[in-house]
PDB file of C-alpha atoms in Angstrom:
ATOM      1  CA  UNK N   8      -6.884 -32.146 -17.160  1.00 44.00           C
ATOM      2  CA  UNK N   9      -3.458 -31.286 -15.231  1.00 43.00           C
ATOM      3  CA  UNK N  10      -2.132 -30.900 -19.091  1.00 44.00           C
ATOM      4  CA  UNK N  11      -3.859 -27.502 -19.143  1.00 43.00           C
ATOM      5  CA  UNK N  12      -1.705 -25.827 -16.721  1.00 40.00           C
ATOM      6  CA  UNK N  13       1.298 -27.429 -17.591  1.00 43.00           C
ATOM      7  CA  UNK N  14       1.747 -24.824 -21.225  1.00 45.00           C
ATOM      8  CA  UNK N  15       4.414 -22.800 -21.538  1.00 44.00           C
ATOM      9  CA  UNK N  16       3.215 -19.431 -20.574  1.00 46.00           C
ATOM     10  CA  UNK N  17       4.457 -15.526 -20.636  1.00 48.00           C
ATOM     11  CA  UNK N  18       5.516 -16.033 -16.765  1.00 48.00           C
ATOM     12  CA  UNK N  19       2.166 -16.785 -15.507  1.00 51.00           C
ATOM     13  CA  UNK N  20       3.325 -20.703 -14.701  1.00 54.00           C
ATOM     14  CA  UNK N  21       3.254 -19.893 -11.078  1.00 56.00           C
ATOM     15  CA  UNK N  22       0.075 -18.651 -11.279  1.00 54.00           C
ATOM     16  CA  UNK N  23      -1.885 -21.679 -13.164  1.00 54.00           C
ATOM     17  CA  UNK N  24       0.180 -24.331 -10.343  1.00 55.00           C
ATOM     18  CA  UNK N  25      -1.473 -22.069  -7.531  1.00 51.00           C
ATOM     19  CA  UNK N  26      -4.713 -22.103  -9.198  1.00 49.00           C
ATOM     20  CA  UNK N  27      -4.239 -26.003  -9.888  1.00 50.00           C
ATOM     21  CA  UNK N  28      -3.950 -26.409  -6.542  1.00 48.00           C
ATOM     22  CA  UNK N  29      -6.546 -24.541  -5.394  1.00 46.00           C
ATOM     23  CA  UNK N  30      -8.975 -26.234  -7.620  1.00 45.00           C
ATOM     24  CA  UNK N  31      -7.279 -29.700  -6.694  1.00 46.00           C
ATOM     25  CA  UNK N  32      -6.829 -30.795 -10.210  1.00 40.00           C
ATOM     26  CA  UNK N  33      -5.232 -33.379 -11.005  1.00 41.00           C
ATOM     27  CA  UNK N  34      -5.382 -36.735 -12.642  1.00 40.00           C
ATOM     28  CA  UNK N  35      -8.121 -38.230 -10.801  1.00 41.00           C
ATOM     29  CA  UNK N  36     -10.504 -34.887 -10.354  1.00 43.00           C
ATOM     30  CA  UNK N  37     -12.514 -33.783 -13.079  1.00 44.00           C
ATOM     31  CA  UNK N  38     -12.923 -30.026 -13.464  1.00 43.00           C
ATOM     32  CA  UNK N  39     -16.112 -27.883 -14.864  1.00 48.00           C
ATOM     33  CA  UNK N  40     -16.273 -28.348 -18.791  1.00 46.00           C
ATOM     34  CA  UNK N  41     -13.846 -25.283 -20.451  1.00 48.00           C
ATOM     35  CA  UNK N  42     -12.638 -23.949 -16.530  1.00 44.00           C
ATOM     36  CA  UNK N  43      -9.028 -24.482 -17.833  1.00 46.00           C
ATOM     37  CA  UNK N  44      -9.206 -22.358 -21.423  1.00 50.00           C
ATOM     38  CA  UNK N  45     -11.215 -19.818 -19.541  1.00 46.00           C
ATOM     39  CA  UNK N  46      -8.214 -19.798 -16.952  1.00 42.00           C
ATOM     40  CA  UNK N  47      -5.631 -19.580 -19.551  1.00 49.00           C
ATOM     41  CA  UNK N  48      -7.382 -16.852 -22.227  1.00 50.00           C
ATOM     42  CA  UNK N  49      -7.516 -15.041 -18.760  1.00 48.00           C
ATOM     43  CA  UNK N  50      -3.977 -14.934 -17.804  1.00 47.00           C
ATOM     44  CA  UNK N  51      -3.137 -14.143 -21.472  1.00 50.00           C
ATOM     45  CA  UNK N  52      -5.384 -11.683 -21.800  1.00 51.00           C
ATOM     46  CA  UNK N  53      -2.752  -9.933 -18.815  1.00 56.00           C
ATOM     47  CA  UNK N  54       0.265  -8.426 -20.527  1.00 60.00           C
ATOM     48  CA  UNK N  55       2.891  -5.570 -19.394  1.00 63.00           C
ATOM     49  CA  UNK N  56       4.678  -4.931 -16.537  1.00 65.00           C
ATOM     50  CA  UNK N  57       2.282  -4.771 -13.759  1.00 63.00           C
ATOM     51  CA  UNK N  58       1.433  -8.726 -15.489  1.00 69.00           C
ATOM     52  CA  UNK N  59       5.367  -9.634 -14.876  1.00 73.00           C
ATOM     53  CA  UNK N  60       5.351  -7.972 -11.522  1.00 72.00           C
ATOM     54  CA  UNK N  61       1.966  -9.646 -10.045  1.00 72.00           C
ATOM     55  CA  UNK N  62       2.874 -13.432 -11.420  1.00 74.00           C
ATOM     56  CA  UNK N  63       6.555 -13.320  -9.674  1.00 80.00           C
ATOM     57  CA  UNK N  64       6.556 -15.235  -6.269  1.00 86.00           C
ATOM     58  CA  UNK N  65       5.468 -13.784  -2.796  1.00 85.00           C
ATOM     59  CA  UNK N  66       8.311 -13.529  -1.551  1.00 90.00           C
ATOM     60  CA  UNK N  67       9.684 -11.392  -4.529  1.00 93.00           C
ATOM     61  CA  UNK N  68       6.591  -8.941  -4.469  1.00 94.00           C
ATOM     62  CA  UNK N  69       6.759  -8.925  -0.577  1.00 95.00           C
ATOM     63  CA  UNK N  70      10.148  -7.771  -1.095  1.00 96.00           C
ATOM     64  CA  UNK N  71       9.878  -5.206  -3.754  1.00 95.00           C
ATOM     65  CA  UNK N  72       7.078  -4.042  -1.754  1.00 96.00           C
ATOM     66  CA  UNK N  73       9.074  -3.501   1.382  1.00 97.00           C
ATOM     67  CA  UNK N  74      11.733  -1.859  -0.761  1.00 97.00           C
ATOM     68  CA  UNK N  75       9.111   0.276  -2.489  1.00 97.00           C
ATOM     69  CA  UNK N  76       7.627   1.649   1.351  1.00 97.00           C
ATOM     70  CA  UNK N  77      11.201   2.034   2.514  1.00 96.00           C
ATOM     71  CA  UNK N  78      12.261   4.340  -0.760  1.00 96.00           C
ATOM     72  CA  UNK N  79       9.187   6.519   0.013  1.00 95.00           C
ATOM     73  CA  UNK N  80      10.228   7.171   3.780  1.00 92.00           C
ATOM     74  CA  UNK N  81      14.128   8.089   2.488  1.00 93.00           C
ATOM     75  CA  UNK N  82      12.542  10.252   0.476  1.00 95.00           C
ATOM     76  CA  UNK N  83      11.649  12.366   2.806  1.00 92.00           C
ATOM     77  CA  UNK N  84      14.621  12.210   4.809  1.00 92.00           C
ATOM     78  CA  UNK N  85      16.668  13.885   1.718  1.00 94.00           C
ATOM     79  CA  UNK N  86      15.495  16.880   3.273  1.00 92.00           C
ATOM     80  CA  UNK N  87      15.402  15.944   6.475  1.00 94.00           C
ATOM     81  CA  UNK N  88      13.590  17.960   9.006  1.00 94.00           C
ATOM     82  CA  UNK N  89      15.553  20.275  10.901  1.00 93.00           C
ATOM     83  CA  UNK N  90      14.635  19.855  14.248  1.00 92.00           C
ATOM     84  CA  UNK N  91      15.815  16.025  13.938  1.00 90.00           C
ATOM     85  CA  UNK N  92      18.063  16.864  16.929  1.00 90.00           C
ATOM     86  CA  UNK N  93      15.526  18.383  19.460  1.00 92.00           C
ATOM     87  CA  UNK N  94      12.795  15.648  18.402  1.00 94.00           C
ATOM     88  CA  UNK N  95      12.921  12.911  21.341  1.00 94.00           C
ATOM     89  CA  UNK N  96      14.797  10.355  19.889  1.00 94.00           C
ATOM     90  CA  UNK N  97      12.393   7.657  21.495  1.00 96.00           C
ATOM     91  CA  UNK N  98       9.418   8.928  20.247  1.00 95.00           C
ATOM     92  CA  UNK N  99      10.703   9.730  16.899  1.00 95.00           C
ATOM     93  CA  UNK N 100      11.802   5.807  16.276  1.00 96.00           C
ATOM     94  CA  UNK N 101       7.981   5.028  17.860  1.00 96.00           C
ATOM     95  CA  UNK N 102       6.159   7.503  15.525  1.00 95.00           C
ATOM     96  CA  UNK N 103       8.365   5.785  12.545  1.00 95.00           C
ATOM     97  CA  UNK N 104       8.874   2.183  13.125  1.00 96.00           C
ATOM     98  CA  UNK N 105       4.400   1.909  14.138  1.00 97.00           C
ATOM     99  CA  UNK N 106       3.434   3.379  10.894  1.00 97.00           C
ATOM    100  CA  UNK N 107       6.193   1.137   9.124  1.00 97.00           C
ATOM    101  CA  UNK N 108       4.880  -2.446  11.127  1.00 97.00           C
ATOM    102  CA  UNK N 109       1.491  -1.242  10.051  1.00 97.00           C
ATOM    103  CA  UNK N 110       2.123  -1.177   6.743  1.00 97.00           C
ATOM    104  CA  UNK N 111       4.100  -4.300   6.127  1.00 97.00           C
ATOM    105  CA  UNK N 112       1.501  -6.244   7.909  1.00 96.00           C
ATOM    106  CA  UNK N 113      -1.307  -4.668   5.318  1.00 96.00           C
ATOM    107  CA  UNK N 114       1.121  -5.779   2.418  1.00 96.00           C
ATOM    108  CA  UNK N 115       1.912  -9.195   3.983  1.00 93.00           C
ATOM    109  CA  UNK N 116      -2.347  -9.903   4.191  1.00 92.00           C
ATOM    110  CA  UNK N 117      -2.584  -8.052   0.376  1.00 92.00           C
ATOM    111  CA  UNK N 118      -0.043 -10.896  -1.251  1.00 92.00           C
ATOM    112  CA  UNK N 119      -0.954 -13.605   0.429  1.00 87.00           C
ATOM    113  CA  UNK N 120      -1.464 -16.318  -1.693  1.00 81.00           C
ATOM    114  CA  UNK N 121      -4.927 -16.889  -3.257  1.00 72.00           C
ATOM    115  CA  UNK N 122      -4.810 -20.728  -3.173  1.00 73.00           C
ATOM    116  CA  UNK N 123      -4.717 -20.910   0.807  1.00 74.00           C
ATOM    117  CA  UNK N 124      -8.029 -20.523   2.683  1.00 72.00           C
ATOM    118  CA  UNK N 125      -8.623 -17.349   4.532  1.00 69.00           C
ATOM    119  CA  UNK N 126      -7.650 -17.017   7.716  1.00 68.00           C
ATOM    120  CA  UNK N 127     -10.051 -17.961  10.601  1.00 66.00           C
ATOM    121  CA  UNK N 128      -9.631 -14.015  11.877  1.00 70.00           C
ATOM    122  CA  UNK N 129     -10.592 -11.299   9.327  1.00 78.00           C
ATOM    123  CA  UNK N 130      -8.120  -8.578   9.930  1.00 84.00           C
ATOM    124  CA  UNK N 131      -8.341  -5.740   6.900  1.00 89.00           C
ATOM    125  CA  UNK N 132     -11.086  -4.073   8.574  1.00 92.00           C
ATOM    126  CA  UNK N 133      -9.503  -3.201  12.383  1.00 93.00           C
ATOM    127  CA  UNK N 134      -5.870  -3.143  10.094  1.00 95.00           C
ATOM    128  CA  UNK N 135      -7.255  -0.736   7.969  1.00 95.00           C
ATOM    129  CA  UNK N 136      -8.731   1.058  10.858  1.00 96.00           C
ATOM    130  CA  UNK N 137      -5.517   1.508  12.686  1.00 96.00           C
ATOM    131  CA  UNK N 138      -3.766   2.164  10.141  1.00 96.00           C
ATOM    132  CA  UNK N 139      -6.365   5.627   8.547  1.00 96.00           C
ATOM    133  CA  UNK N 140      -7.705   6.516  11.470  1.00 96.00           C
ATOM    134  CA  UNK N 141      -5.937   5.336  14.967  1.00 96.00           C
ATOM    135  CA  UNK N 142      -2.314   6.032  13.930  1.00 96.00           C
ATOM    136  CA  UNK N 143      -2.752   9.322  12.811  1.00 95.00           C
ATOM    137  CA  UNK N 144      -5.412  10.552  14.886  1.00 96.00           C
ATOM    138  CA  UNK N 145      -3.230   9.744  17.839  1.00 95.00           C
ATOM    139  CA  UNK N 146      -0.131  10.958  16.464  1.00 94.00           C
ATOM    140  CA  UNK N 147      -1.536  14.807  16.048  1.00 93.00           C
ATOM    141  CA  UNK N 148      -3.629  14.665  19.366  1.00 94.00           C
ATOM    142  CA  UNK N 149      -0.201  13.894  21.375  1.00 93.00           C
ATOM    143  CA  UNK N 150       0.897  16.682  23.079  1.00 92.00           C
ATOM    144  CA  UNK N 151       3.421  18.609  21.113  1.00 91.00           C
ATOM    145  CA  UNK N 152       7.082  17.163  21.316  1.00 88.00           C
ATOM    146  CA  UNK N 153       9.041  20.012  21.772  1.00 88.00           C
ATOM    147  CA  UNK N 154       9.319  23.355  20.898  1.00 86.00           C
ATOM    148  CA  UNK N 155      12.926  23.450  20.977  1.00 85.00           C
ATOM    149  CA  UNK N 156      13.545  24.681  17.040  1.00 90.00           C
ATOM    150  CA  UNK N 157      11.986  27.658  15.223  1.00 90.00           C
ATOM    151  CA  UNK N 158      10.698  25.720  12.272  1.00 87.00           C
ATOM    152  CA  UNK N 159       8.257  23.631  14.718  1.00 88.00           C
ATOM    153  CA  UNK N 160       6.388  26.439  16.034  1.00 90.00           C
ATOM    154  CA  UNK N 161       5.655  27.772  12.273  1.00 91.00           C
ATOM    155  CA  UNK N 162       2.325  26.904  10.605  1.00 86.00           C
ATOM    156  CA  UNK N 163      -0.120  28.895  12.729  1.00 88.00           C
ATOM    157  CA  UNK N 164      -2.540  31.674  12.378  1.00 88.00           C
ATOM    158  CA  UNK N 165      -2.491  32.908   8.496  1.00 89.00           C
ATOM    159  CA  UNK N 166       0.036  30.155   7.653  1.00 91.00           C
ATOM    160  CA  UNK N 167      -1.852  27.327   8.731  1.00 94.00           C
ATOM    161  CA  UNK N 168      -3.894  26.537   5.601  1.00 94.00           C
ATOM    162  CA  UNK N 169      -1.076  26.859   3.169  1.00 94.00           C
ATOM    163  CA  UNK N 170       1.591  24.877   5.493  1.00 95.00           C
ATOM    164  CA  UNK N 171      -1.188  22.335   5.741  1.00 96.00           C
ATOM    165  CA  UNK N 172      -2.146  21.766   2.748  1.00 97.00           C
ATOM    166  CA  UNK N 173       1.469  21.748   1.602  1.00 96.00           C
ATOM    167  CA  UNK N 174       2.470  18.861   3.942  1.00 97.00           C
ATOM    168  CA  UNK N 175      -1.170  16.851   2.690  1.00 97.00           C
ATOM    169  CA  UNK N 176       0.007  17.805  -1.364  1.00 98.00           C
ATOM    170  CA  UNK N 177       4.140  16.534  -0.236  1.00 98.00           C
ATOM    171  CA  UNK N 178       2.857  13.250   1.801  1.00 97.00           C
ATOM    172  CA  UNK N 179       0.585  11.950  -1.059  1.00 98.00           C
ATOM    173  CA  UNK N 180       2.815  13.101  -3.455  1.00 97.00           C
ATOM    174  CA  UNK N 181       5.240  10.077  -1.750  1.00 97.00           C
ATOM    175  CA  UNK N 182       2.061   7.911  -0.663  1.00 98.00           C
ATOM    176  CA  UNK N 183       0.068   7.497  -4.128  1.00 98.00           C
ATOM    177  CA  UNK N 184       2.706   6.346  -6.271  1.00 97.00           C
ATOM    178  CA  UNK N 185       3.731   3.068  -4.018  1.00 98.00           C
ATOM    179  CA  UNK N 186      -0.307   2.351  -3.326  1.00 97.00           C
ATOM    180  CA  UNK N 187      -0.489   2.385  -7.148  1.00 96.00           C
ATOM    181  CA  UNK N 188       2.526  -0.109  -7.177  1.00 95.00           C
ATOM    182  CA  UNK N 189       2.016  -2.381  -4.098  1.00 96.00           C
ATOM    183  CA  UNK N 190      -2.158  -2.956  -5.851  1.00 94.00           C
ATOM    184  CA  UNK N 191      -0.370  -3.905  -9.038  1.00 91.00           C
ATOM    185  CA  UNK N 192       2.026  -6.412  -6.762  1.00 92.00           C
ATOM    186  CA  UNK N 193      -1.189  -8.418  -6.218  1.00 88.00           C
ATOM    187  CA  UNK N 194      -4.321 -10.001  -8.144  1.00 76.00           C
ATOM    188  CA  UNK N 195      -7.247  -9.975  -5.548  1.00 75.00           C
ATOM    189  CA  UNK N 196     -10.312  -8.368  -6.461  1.00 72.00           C
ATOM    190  CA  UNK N 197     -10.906  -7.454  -3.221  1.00 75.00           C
ATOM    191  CA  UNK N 198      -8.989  -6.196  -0.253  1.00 85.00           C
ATOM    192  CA  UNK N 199      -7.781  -3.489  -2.727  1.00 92.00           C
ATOM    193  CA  UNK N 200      -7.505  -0.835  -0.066  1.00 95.00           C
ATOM    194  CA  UNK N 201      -4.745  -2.966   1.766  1.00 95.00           C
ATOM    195  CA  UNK N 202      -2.300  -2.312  -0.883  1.00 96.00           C
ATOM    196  CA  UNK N 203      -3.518   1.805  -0.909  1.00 97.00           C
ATOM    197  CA  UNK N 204      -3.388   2.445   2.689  1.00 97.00           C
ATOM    198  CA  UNK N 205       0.324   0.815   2.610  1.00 98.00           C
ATOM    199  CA  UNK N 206       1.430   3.190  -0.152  1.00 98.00           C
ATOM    200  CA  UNK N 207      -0.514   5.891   1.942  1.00 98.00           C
ATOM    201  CA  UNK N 208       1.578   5.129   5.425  1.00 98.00           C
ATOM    202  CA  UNK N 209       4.968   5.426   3.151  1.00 98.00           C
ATOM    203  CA  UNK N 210       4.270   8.787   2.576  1.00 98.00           C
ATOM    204  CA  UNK N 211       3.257   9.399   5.538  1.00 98.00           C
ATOM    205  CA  UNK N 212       6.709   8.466   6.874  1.00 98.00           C
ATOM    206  CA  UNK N 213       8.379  10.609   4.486  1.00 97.00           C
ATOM    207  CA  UNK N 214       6.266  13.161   5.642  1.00 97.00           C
ATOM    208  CA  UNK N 215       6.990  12.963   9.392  1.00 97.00           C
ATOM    209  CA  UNK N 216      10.719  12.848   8.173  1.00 96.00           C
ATOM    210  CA  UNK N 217      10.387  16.048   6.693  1.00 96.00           C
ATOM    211  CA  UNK N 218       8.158  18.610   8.389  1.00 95.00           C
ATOM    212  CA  UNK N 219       9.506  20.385  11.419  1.00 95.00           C
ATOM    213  CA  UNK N 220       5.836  21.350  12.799  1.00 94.00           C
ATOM    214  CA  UNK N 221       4.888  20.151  15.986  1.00 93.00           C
ATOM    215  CA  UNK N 222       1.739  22.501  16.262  1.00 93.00           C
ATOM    216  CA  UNK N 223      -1.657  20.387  16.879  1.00 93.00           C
ATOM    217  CA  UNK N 224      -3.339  22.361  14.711  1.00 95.00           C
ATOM    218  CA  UNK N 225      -0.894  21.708  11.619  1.00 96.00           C
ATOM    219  CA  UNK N 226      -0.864  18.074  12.047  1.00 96.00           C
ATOM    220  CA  UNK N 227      -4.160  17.412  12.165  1.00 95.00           C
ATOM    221  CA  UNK N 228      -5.084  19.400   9.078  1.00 96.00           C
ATOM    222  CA  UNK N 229      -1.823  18.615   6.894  1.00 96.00           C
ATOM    223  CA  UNK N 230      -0.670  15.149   8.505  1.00 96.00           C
ATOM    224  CA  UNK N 231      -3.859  13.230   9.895  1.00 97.00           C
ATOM    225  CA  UNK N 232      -6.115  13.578   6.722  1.00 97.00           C
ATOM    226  CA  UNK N 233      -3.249  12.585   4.272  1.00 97.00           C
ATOM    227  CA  UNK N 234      -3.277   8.731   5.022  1.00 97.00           C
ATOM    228  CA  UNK N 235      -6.884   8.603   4.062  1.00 97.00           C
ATOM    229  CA  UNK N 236      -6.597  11.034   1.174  1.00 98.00           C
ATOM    230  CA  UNK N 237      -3.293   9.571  -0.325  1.00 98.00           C
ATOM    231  CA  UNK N 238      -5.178   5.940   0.188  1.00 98.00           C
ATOM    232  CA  UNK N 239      -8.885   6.719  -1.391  1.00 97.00           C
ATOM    233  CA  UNK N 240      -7.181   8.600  -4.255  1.00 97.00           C
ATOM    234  CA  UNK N 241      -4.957   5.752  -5.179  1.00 97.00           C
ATOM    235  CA  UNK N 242      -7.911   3.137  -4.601  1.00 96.00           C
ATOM    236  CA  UNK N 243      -9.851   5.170  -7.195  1.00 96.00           C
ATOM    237  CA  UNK N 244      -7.380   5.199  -9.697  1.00 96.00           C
ATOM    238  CA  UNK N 245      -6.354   1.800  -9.477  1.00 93.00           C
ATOM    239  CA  UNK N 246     -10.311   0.860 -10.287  1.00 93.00           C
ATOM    240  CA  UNK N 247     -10.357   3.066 -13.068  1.00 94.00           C
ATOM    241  CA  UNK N 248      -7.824   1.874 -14.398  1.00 90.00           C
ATOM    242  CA  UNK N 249      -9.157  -1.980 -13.806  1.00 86.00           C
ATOM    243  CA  UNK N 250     -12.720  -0.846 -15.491  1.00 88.00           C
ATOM    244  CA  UNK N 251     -11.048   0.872 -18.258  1.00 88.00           C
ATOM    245  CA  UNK N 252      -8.713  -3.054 -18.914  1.00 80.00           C
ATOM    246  CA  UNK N 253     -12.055  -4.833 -18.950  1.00 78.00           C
ATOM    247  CA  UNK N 254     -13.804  -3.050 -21.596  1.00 79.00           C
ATOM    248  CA  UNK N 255     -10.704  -2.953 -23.920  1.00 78.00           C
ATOM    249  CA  UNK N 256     -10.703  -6.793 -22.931  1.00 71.00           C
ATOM    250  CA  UNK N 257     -14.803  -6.661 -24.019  1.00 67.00           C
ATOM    251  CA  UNK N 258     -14.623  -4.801 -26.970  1.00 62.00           C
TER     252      UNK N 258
END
């Protein structure tokens, strides 16, 4: 039986040993009649890039992952906000190395391996929640870190609405693009919105690097919705996208 998943294939080999081992077969185990060809005409039936990118190893998609979050935050710091020097430098490293943590540990439980059992704690749901709704919520209702620069106290009265939803429009502009990427770095079914959020909290990041506002008011319309916006928007793509593979696949 072991013969099945020992073919040459287009760079899925990694995959059918995982799934092997998972399904403990080997010499002495007999597996479901046709679980093997239905295996392989699945894996071949993947081709492309985002095929080559999901069958590398974890560590390799862990690490183009990181890369991936960390290219979104420099991206906002091309333009880096102006009142960088009046910010409190404690605070600023807090408010960028939380949302950073977060997101690495959603990627880390997105790739983990499918073979090994699940863990005995469920995580993705209070992960997820701190990562949406905690993080940002508390971010914007902090009181206001300084208003040492001119740029920070822009964003009010008439302005607030188009500052706003500029700073939602530049954060998931950042935050979609890696939540498409990182859900293409794995192959679970489920647990999709791990890989989203992620991709959401890079752009946030960027976004924090590059808009002087400190107003409440400004971050909780333009910078507390985006995580959830960037993340949901992303999430919906990625299952159109998987609905519109099947029925090529079907037809």
């Amino acid at each position: 039986m072991s013969e099945h998943f020992e073919q040459p294939g287009d760079g899925f080999d990694d995959i059918r040993e995982k799934l092997a081992a998972a399904l403990q077969l080997d010499e002495g185990v007999a597996a479901p009649s046709g679980l093997s060809t239905s295996v392989d005409a699945a894996l071949a039936a993947e081709r492309g890039v985002g095929a080559w990118l999901s069958s590398r190893s974890t560590g390799l998609r862990f690490a183009l992952a990181t890369l991936a979050v960390l290219l979104a935050g420099a991206a906002g710091a091309i333009k880096l906000r102006v009142d960088a020097g009046a910010y409190p430098q404690i605070r600023l490293m807090i408010e960028l190395c939380v949302p950073l943590v977060l997101a690495l540990l959603a990627i880390g439980r997105w790739l983990r391996p499918m073979h090994k059992p699940p863990p005995s704690i469920p995580l993705e749901i209070p992960l997820l929640v701190l990562m949406l709704v905690a993080l940002p919520v508390a971010s914007a209702l902090m009181p206001s870190a300084h208003a040492g620069h001119p740029a920070s106290l822009l964003g009010v009265g008439d302005d607030l609405a188009k500052r706003a939803l500029g700073c939602l429009m530049y954060g998931s502009a950042l935050g979609i693009p890696v939540g498409l990427l990182l859900s293409g770095l794995g192959r679970r079914e489920t647990s999709l919105l791990l890989a989203t959020a992620a991709g959401a909290l890079a752009g946030y990041v960027g976004l924090f690097l590059h808009c002087p506002i400190t107003g409440r008011m400004h971050l909780l319309l333009g910078h507390m919705t985006m995580p959830v916006v960037a993340s949901l928007t992303a999430l919906v793509v990625v299952l159109i996208a998987r609905r519109v593979r099947r029925g090529r696949r079907g037809s």
